[in-house]
Amino acid sequence: REKTCPLLLRVFVNEGQHHLPDAYHRGRSPASELQIYTWKDASLKELTNLIKDVHPQASSKGTMFNFALAFPDRKGLFHFKEVGTTSVAHTGPDDRLTLQSVRLEIGDFMDVAIRPPPEDRAPLNRRAPPMRRSGGDRGFRPRPY
């Protein structure tokens, strides 16, 4: 990084889902732009941390960041290519993906969908605590441990 000039990456953040491709039509762009000077060897986790600095509401444990490249075709229509997902306070396989490894080209935009953590953190296959018969007419009750 000492010998390589950084590039300007235009990042567009949206809560819940990605922007629609029409948001980039004919030179327009979404209003939620972040301009980040970075290098092609920057990881998606590094970008996640930079976005969290600007959007503190996205710092909750379990918040998901879904990254997609937005780029024009020869006709000027924009297309998206999802490149990875990171999570706050959790490590994942996409954390170490770099801008170079996802084939970012200078001039591409990064569209980031921020999804809040699920309110119910219980796994879907989690069973209820074991019950034991306490005798008499009292029926079942959970174990005290």
mmCIF file of N, CA, C and O in Angstrom, residues 8 27 31 44 67 71-72 75 78 83 95 98 110 114 119 124 133-134 136 141 143:
data_model
loop_
_atom_site.group_PDB
_atom_site.id
_atom_site.type_symbol
_atom_site.label_atom_id
_atom_site.label_comp_id
_atom_site.label_asym_id
_atom_site.label_seq_id
_atom_site.Cartn_x
_atom_site.Cartn_y
_atom_site.Cartn_z
ATOM 1 N N LEU A 8 -10.659 5.814 -5.664
ATOM 2 C CA LEU A 8 -11.892 6.317 -5.068
ATOM 3 C C LEU A 8 -12.986 5.301 -5.341
ATOM 4 O O LEU A 8 -13.288 4.996 -6.498
ATOM 5 N N GLY A 27 -26.608 8.535 -15.496
ATOM 6 C CA GLY A 27 -25.766 9.403 -14.686
ATOM 7 C C GLY A 27 -26.292 9.703 -13.293
ATOM 8 O O GLY A 27 -25.639 10.383 -12.511
ATOM 9 N N ALA A 31 -28.813 8.812 -3.272
ATOM 10 C CA ALA A 31 -28.350 9.914 -2.420
ATOM 11 C C ALA A 31 -27.434 9.442 -1.294
ATOM 12 O O ALA A 31 -26.695 10.240 -0.731
ATOM 13 N N LEU A 44 -13.536 -6.983 2.276
ATOM 14 C CA LEU A 44 -14.918 -6.595 2.540
ATOM 15 C C LEU A 44 -15.117 -6.271 4.021
ATOM 16 O O LEU A 44 -15.920 -5.402 4.366
ATOM 17 N N PHE A 67 -22.709 -7.106 -0.069
ATOM 18 C CA PHE A 67 -21.996 -6.285 -1.039
ATOM 19 C C PHE A 67 -22.300 -6.740 -2.460
ATOM 20 O O PHE A 67 -22.310 -7.940 -2.749
ATOM 21 N N PHE A 71 -22.237 -1.991 -12.086
ATOM 22 C CA PHE A 71 -21.406 -1.593 -13.219
ATOM 23 C C PHE A 71 -22.267 -1.482 -14.471
ATOM 24 O O PHE A 71 -23.268 -2.184 -14.620
ATOM 25 N N PRO A 72 -21.884 -0.579 -15.386
ATOM 26 C CA PRO A 72 -22.670 -0.402 -16.613
ATOM 27 C C PRO A 72 -22.236 -1.381 -17.709
ATOM 28 O O PRO A 72 -21.082 -1.802 -17.769
ATOM 29 N N LYS A 75 -24.360 -0.449 -23.211
ATOM 30 C CA LYS A 75 -25.502 0.426 -23.504
ATOM 31 C C LYS A 75 -25.740 1.446 -22.395
ATOM 32 O O LYS A 75 -26.628 2.267 -22.503
ATOM 33 N N PHE A 78 -27.149 -0.387 -15.937
ATOM 34 C CA PHE A 78 -26.382 -0.932 -14.819
ATOM 35 C C PHE A 78 -26.845 -2.333 -14.459
ATOM 36 O O PHE A 78 -28.019 -2.665 -14.539
ATOM 37 N N VAL A 83 -21.194 -9.966 -4.443
ATOM 38 C CA VAL A 83 -19.822 -10.442 -4.273
ATOM 39 C C VAL A 83 -19.533 -11.004 -2.887
ATOM 40 O O VAL A 83 -18.535 -11.702 -2.718
ATOM 41 N N ASP A 95 -15.250 -12.457 4.576
ATOM 42 C CA ASP A 95 -14.553 -11.349 5.245
ATOM 43 C C ASP A 95 -13.239 -10.999 4.562
ATOM 44 O O ASP A 95 -12.867 -9.836 4.485
ATOM 45 N N THR A 98 -11.114 -9.637 -1.265
ATOM 46 C CA THR A 98 -10.602 -8.302 -1.561
ATOM 47 C C THR A 98 -11.331 -7.729 -2.778
ATOM 48 O O THR A 98 -11.975 -8.462 -3.540
ATOM 49 N N MET A 110 -19.982 0.285 -5.532
ATOM 50 C CA MET A 110 -20.282 -0.784 -4.581
ATOM 51 C C MET A 110 -21.634 -0.453 -3.957
ATOM 52 O O MET A 110 -21.814 0.623 -3.392
ATOM 53 N N ILE A 114 -27.712 -3.175 3.985
ATOM 54 C CA ILE A 114 -27.502 -3.433 5.410
ATOM 55 C C ILE A 114 -28.782 -4.039 5.969
ATOM 56 O O ILE A 114 -29.854 -3.444 5.872
ATOM 57 N N GLU A 119 -34.397 -10.383 15.210
ATOM 58 C CA GLU A 119 -34.816 -10.118 16.593
ATOM 59 C C GLU A 119 -34.827 -11.394 17.419
ATOM 60 O O GLU A 119 -34.515 -11.380 18.592
ATOM 61 N N LEU A 124 -33.658 -22.143 14.572
ATOM 62 C CA LEU A 124 -34.952 -22.717 14.214
ATOM 63 C C LEU A 124 -35.107 -24.138 14.725
ATOM 64 O O LEU A 124 -36.212 -24.566 15.027
ATOM 65 N N ARG A 133 -41.716 -35.170 34.870
ATOM 66 C CA ARG A 133 -42.969 -35.358 35.593
ATOM 67 C C ARG A 133 -42.704 -35.076 37.059
ATOM 68 O O ARG A 133 -41.817 -35.650 37.674
ATOM 69 N N SER A 134 -43.451 -34.141 37.635
ATOM 70 C CA SER A 134 -43.227 -33.803 39.033
ATOM 71 C C SER A 134 -44.160 -34.562 39.962
ATOM 72 O O SER A 134 -44.053 -34.453 41.166
ATOM 73 N N GLY A 136 -48.236 -36.184 40.935
ATOM 74 C CA GLY A 136 -49.512 -35.618 41.352
ATOM 75 C C GLY A 136 -50.239 -34.936 40.206
ATOM 76 O O GLY A 136 -50.090 -35.286 39.044
ATOM 77 N N ARG A 141 -43.279 -29.568 34.396
ATOM 78 C CA ARG A 141 -42.639 -28.269 34.588
ATOM 79 C C ARG A 141 -41.176 -28.368 34.129
ATOM 80 O O ARG A 141 -40.605 -29.467 34.136
ATOM 81 N N ARG A 143 -37.129 -28.264 34.001
ATOM 82 C CA ARG A 143 -36.084 -28.571 34.978
ATOM 83 C C ARG A 143 -35.473 -27.283 35.501
ATOM 84 O O ARG A 143 -35.315 -26.316 34.758
#
